[in-house]
Amino acid sequence: MATNDFQPVYGMTDIGPPEVYTWQQVEEQARKVLNKYGFDEVRTPIVERNEVFVRSLGDTTDIVQKEMFTFVDRGDRQLTLRPEGTAGVIRYVASCGQDALNGRFYYVGPMFRAERPQAGRRRQFHQFGVEMIGAALPALDAECIALQAHLLSEWGLSKFTVNINTRGLPEDIAKVGEGLRKMLSPHRGQLCADCQRRFEQNILRVLDCKEAGCQEMIKDLPPMTDFMADDSKRYFAEVLRFLELLKVDVKLNPRLVRGLDYYVHTVFEITHGGLGSQDALSGGGRYQISFGDRTIPGVGFAIGLERVIVALQSEQTQKWEQSHGVPLWFISLGTKAFEENLKLAMIWRRKGLPCALDMEGRSLKAQMRAASGRGAKWVVIRGDREIEQGLFQLKDLQTGVQEELDLPALLSKLAAAQIHNFGAPLM
Ligand code: HAM
């Protein structure tokens, strides 16, 4: 087998120990926080009909035009690996009864975008996302942003900035587009190739183009709100007022537009100083998505979990557990002892004590090596004599002290060492 045969697909990554333990803790903490806000988890399929994304994200967006993994299945249907979570959740909400129209949902899982892989950008990545379904209310948008800041600080992150802007309503977006087109048309030839295309199809995206030439051209443009109706400006002012009330620091960024067409009113992006060039930790905003004759309004965000892990490493504020390990190993000398240890390990695990044993009948030395390799603090050694006499050799691997104990003495020793208090009778 060539070395490449062992590699995952280009732009996709295995997540194993010890890093996977950080992932588990990050996800667990996120669930705890979301429970405090009364959210339900939702698990939608990874594969959706292609039009679920085309219609919600917009057919001129970068994701739909160049980044989706789309394929034809055996029944000639066009299917897509989800590039983001919002469209699937809203399809699910549209399929439910009235109750879901005030639902608060979160999700966690892999997303897929055929982007050019680089640091912080993968073709399979993971999002922790939140969708708060409900009509446009400034307090809801502010709560959504405050919740996000709460979640990040619960993870131990502090070096982040909440960038915020408004796109107004679809009518405003059309007016902003018209105004921008007028102002930029004399300089159109100087825009980058992507922005030449965006000029016709999605002019707002020119505003957040990172190319130096385009930056030069857009730096003196008026803020988008200049083109908007008073109601939309008032809505945004209310969002900002609620954020002040909730003591969430935000930075107004009049160039922030976000790359998805479903957004209306409030949009935001959280950046983090430890992330390098792909510095967006999360993004979101208020949206309106239509399925059939139903238009579902909501506000939400998605946090890139790969980027959270990098941000945590850069801040190093919290020591994340690197392995669950097992505190106790059984060492078996002979077949009889092995069978008895195998039975006892099953019983003890059911009672809540994590423990393990060697299955291969290896030498005492090899079993001891395996035990300390997996982080065990104690080993219980048994051979034919111990089985016959109901005894246990308990060795403390930190001190090297070994004692011969009967079962009650062993259990009280384990309880005293706070490894486990069985409480209930053992057998
Ligand atoms: P998004 O800005 O496209 O928004 O993605 C959210 C986050 O996912 C980004 O800030 C980033 O952390 C992470 N991310 C995106 N692409 C990649 C990639 N190729 N590699 C690694 N991480 C990546 C959305 O997906 C919207 N659905 C968010 C939302 C929810 N809006 C409303 N509700």
mmCIF file of C-alpha atoms and ligand atoms in Angstrom, residues 63 83-87 107 113 115 120-127 129-131 258 260 262-263 269-270 280-287 299-307, ligand 1:
data_model
loop_
_atom_site.group_PDB
_atom_site.id
_atom_site.type_symbol
_atom_site.label_atom_id
_atom_site.label_comp_id
_atom_site.label_asym_id
_atom_site.label_seq_id
_atom_site.Cartn_x
_atom_site.Cartn_y
_atom_site.Cartn_z
ATOM 1 C CA ILE A 63 -20.939 28.336 -2.014
ATOM 2 C CA PRO A 83 -22.229 22.995 3.026
ATOM 3 C CA GLU A 84 -23.911 24.564 6.088
ATOM 4 C CA GLY A 85 -26.656 23.724 8.578
ATOM 5 C CA THR A 86 -29.264 26.491 8.359
ATOM 6 C CA ALA A 87 -30.985 25.396 5.123
ATOM 7 C CA TYR A 107 -26.974 21.246 15.859
ATOM 8 C CA ARG A 113 -17.319 22.800 1.005
ATOM 9 C CA GLU A 115 -12.761 25.143 -1.102
ATOM 10 C CA GLY A 120 -8.305 27.077 9.031
ATOM 11 C CA ARG A 121 -10.109 26.033 5.864
ATOM 12 C CA ARG A 122 -11.047 22.392 5.276
ATOM 13 C CA ARG A 123 -13.295 20.601 2.819
ATOM 14 C CA GLN A 124 -14.940 18.760 5.696
ATOM 15 C CA PHE A 125 -15.250 20.885 8.812
ATOM 16 C CA HIS A 126 -17.584 20.949 11.799
ATOM 17 C CA GLN A 127 -20.062 23.539 12.956
ATOM 18 C CA GLY A 129 -24.933 26.041 15.040
ATOM 19 C CA VAL A 130 -27.997 27.642 16.519
ATOM 20 C CA GLU A 131 -31.279 28.660 14.859
ATOM 21 C CA ARG A 258 -21.919 37.909 4.733
ATOM 22 C CA LEU A 260 -25.274 34.014 1.923
ATOM 23 C CA TYR A 262 -30.881 34.552 2.981
ATOM 24 C CA TYR A 263 -29.828 37.286 5.414
ATOM 25 C CA GLU A 269 -19.210 37.698 12.393
ATOM 26 C CA ILE A 270 -16.980 36.917 15.350
ATOM 27 C CA ALA A 280 -13.801 34.145 11.438
ATOM 28 C CA LEU A 281 -14.661 31.968 14.388
ATOM 29 C CA SER A 282 -18.373 32.192 13.666
ATOM 30 C CA GLY A 283 -20.901 33.969 11.520
ATOM 31 C CA GLY A 284 -24.615 34.469 11.404
ATOM 32 C CA GLY A 285 -27.532 36.810 11.279
ATOM 33 C CA ARG A 286 -31.260 37.193 10.790
ATOM 34 C CA TYR A 287 -32.745 35.439 7.763
ATOM 35 C CA VAL A 299 -31.870 34.332 13.539
ATOM 36 C CA GLY A 300 -28.861 32.124 14.146
ATOM 37 C CA PHE A 301 -25.159 31.516 13.908
ATOM 38 C CA ALA A 302 -22.655 28.746 13.290
ATOM 39 C CA ILE A 303 -19.282 28.403 14.963
ATOM 40 C CA GLY A 304 -16.465 26.542 13.188
ATOM 41 C CA LEU A 305 -15.255 23.965 15.689
ATOM 42 C CA GLU A 306 -11.820 23.416 14.067
ATOM 43 C CA ARG A 307 -11.259 27.138 14.561
HETATM 44 P P1 HAM B 1 -20.540 30.651 7.570
HETATM 45 O O1 HAM B 1 -19.970 31.989 7.884
HETATM 46 O O2 HAM B 1 -20.482 30.208 6.150
HETATM 47 O O3 HAM B 1 -22.048 30.669 8.070
HETATM 48 O O4 HAM B 1 -19.838 29.556 8.457
HETATM 49 C C1 HAM B 1 -19.789 29.677 9.857
HETATM 50 C C2 HAM B 1 -18.418 29.295 10.378
HETATM 51 O O5 HAM B 1 -18.061 27.999 9.909
HETATM 52 C C3 HAM B 1 -17.278 30.185 9.928
HETATM 53 O O6 HAM B 1 -17.187 31.353 10.699
HETATM 54 C C4 HAM B 1 -16.082 29.282 10.146
HETATM 55 O O7 HAM B 1 -15.700 29.280 11.512
HETATM 56 C C5 HAM B 1 -16.632 27.912 9.802
HETATM 57 N N1 HAM B 1 -16.249 27.529 8.433
HETATM 58 C C6 HAM B 1 -16.859 27.876 7.289
HETATM 59 N N2 HAM B 1 -16.222 27.322 6.228
HETATM 60 C C7 HAM B 1 -15.184 26.614 6.734
HETATM 61 C C8 HAM B 1 -14.150 25.797 6.152
HETATM 62 N N3 HAM B 1 -14.080 25.574 4.856
HETATM 63 N N4 HAM B 1 -13.247 25.227 6.999
HETATM 64 C C9 HAM B 1 -13.322 25.419 8.339
HETATM 65 N N5 HAM B 1 -14.277 26.159 8.933
HETATM 66 C C10 HAM B 1 -15.197 26.756 8.142
HETATM 67 C C11 HAM B 1 -22.933 29.629 7.952
HETATM 68 O O8 HAM B 1 -22.613 28.507 7.670
HETATM 69 C C12 HAM B 1 -24.350 29.986 8.327
HETATM 70 N N6 HAM B 1 -25.185 28.788 8.143
HETATM 71 C C13 HAM B 1 -24.407 30.497 9.748
HETATM 72 C C14 HAM B 1 -25.817 30.839 10.184
HETATM 73 C C15 HAM B 1 -26.606 30.098 10.987
HETATM 74 N N7 HAM B 1 -26.478 31.901 9.807
HETATM 75 C C16 HAM B 1 -27.682 31.861 10.375
HETATM 76 N N8 HAM B 1 -27.773 30.752 11.081
#
